[in-house]
Amino acid sequence: MPNGKVASTVNVGTVYSLSGTILVTSGVGYTVPANTPFTVKIPANSGDILVVWFLYQEDGYTFRVDYAYSGVPS
């Protein structure tokens, strides 16, 4: 993120798809302010695929509104 800041971790409860299907019931994520550019750095191994979910919270519900991925399975 700008100025070398690191994203904060956050516990995530149940995440729903936009159609209402439960995708996961718990996990850990990172929070980034809206309209803030960020770079994902991970120690990847050959054949790894990075998947980034974009989540939105409203009225106590968390929805996956989009996702992106990078990498090609070997």
PDB file of C-alpha atoms in Angstrom:
ATOM      1  CA  MET A   1       0.000   0.000   0.000  1.00  0.00           C
ATOM      2  CA  PRO A   2       1.113   3.603  -0.196  1.00  0.00           C
ATOM      3  CA  ASN A   3       3.898   4.700   2.132  1.00  0.00           C
ATOM      4  CA  GLY A   4       4.927   1.074   2.718  1.00  0.00           C
ATOM      5  CA  LYS A   5       2.006   0.356   5.041  1.00  0.00           C
ATOM      6  CA  VAL A   6       0.992  -3.268   5.556  1.00  0.00           C
ATOM      7  CA  ALA A   7      -2.648  -4.371   5.337  1.00  0.00           C
ATOM      8  CA  SER A   8      -4.304  -5.294   8.636  1.00  0.00           C
ATOM      9  CA  THR A   9      -5.498  -8.848   9.193  1.00  0.00           C
ATOM     10  CA  VAL A  10      -9.149  -9.420   9.972  1.00  0.00           C
ATOM     11  CA  ASN A  11     -11.141 -12.514  10.935  1.00  0.00           C
ATOM     12  CA  VAL A  12     -13.844 -13.242   8.381  1.00  0.00           C
ATOM     13  CA  GLY A  13     -17.006 -15.113   9.243  1.00  0.00           C
ATOM     14  CA  THR A  14     -19.410 -16.651   6.760  1.00  0.00           C
ATOM     15  CA  VAL A  15     -18.894 -15.393   3.193  1.00  0.00           C
ATOM     16  CA  TYR A  16     -21.753 -15.618   0.704  1.00  0.00           C
ATOM     17  CA  SER A  17     -21.773 -15.515  -3.085  1.00  0.00           C
ATOM     18  CA  LEU A  18     -24.011 -12.866  -4.645  1.00  0.00           C
ATOM     19  CA  SER A  19     -26.606 -15.596  -5.219  1.00  0.00           C
ATOM     20  CA  GLY A  20     -26.638 -16.464  -1.492  1.00  0.00           C
ATOM     21  CA  THR A  21     -24.558 -19.663  -1.524  1.00  0.00           C
ATOM     22  CA  ILE A  22     -22.199 -20.050   1.455  1.00  0.00           C
ATOM     23  CA  LEU A  23     -18.616 -20.063   0.153  1.00  0.00           C
ATOM     24  CA  VAL A  24     -16.719 -20.349   3.465  1.00  0.00           C
ATOM     25  CA  THR A  25     -17.743 -20.221   7.126  1.00  0.00           C
ATOM     26  CA  SER A  26     -14.566 -18.670   8.557  1.00  0.00           C
ATOM     27  CA  GLY A  27     -11.120 -17.477   7.590  1.00  0.00           C
ATOM     28  CA  VAL A  28      -8.554 -14.724   7.822  1.00  0.00           C
ATOM     29  CA  GLY A  29      -8.334 -11.839   5.384  1.00  0.00           C
ATOM     30  CA  TYR A  30      -6.674  -8.488   4.957  1.00  0.00           C
ATOM     31  CA  THR A  31      -8.387  -5.137   4.945  1.00  0.00           C
ATOM     32  CA  VAL A  32      -7.417  -2.435   2.461  1.00  0.00           C
ATOM     33  CA  PRO A  33      -9.171   0.954   2.320  1.00  0.00           C
ATOM     34  CA  ALA A  34     -11.351   1.533  -0.739  1.00  0.00           C
ATOM     35  CA  ASN A  35      -9.639   3.054  -3.774  1.00  0.00           C
ATOM     36  CA  THR A  36      -6.191   2.234  -2.395  1.00  0.00           C
ATOM     37  CA  PRO A  37      -3.720   0.455  -4.654  1.00  0.00           C
ATOM     38  CA  PHE A  38      -1.971  -2.567  -3.158  1.00  0.00           C
ATOM     39  CA  THR A  39       0.556  -5.222  -4.095  1.00  0.00           C
ATOM     40  CA  VAL A  40       0.289  -8.860  -2.998  1.00  0.00           C
ATOM     41  CA  LYS A  41       3.615 -10.469  -2.122  1.00  0.00           C
ATOM     42  CA  ILE A  42       3.705 -14.149  -1.197  1.00  0.00           C
ATOM     43  CA  PRO A  43       6.364 -16.840  -1.167  1.00  0.00           C
ATOM     44  CA  ALA A  44       4.966 -18.830  -4.100  1.00  0.00           C
ATOM     45  CA  ASN A  45       6.136 -22.220  -5.267  1.00  0.00           C
ATOM     46  CA  SER A  46       6.091 -23.403  -8.860  1.00  0.00           C
ATOM     47  CA  GLY A  47       2.554 -24.337  -9.822  1.00  0.00           C
ATOM     48  CA  ASP A  48       0.911 -22.234  -7.073  1.00  0.00           C
ATOM     49  CA  ILE A  49      -2.139 -20.179  -7.959  1.00  0.00           C
ATOM     50  CA  LEU A  50      -2.919 -16.985  -6.050  1.00  0.00           C
ATOM     51  CA  VAL A  51      -6.619 -16.187  -5.683  1.00  0.00           C
ATOM     52  CA  VAL A  52      -7.741 -12.811  -4.302  1.00  0.00           C
ATOM     53  CA  TRP A  53     -11.344 -12.385  -3.200  1.00  0.00           C
ATOM     54  CA  PHE A  54     -12.951  -8.951  -3.052  1.00  0.00           C
ATOM     55  CA  LEU A  55     -15.431  -8.870  -0.174  1.00  0.00           C
ATOM     56  CA  TYR A  56     -18.167  -6.431   0.780  1.00  0.00           C
ATOM     57  CA  GLN A  57     -19.905  -6.235   4.159  1.00  0.00           C
ATOM     58  CA  GLU A  58     -23.444  -4.967   4.608  1.00  0.00           C
ATOM     59  CA  ASP A  59     -25.811  -5.352   7.580  1.00  0.00           C
ATOM     60  CA  GLY A  60     -23.643  -8.061   9.173  1.00  0.00           C
ATOM     61  CA  TYR A  61     -23.335 -10.132   5.985  1.00  0.00           C
ATOM     62  CA  THR A  62     -20.157 -10.570   3.947  1.00  0.00           C
ATOM     63  CA  PHE A  63     -20.361 -11.127   0.191  1.00  0.00           C
ATOM     64  CA  ARG A  64     -17.689 -12.069  -2.334  1.00  0.00           C
ATOM     65  CA  VAL A  65     -18.340  -9.566  -5.095  1.00  0.00           C
ATOM     66  CA  ASP A  66     -15.426 -10.518  -7.341  1.00  0.00           C
ATOM     67  CA  TYR A  67     -12.187 -12.427  -7.471  1.00  0.00           C
ATOM     68  CA  ALA A  68      -8.946 -12.455  -9.429  1.00  0.00           C
ATOM     69  CA  TYR A  69      -6.260 -15.087  -9.835  1.00  0.00           C
ATOM     70  CA  SER A  70      -2.736 -15.403 -11.108  1.00  0.00           C
ATOM     71  CA  GLY A  71      -0.730 -18.468 -12.062  1.00  0.00           C
ATOM     72  CA  VAL A  72      -1.205 -21.531 -14.157  1.00  0.00           C
ATOM     73  CA  PRO A  73      -1.494 -25.015 -12.644  1.00  0.00           C
ATOM     74  CA  SER A  74       1.310 -27.350 -13.646  1.00  0.00           C
TER      75      SER A  74
END
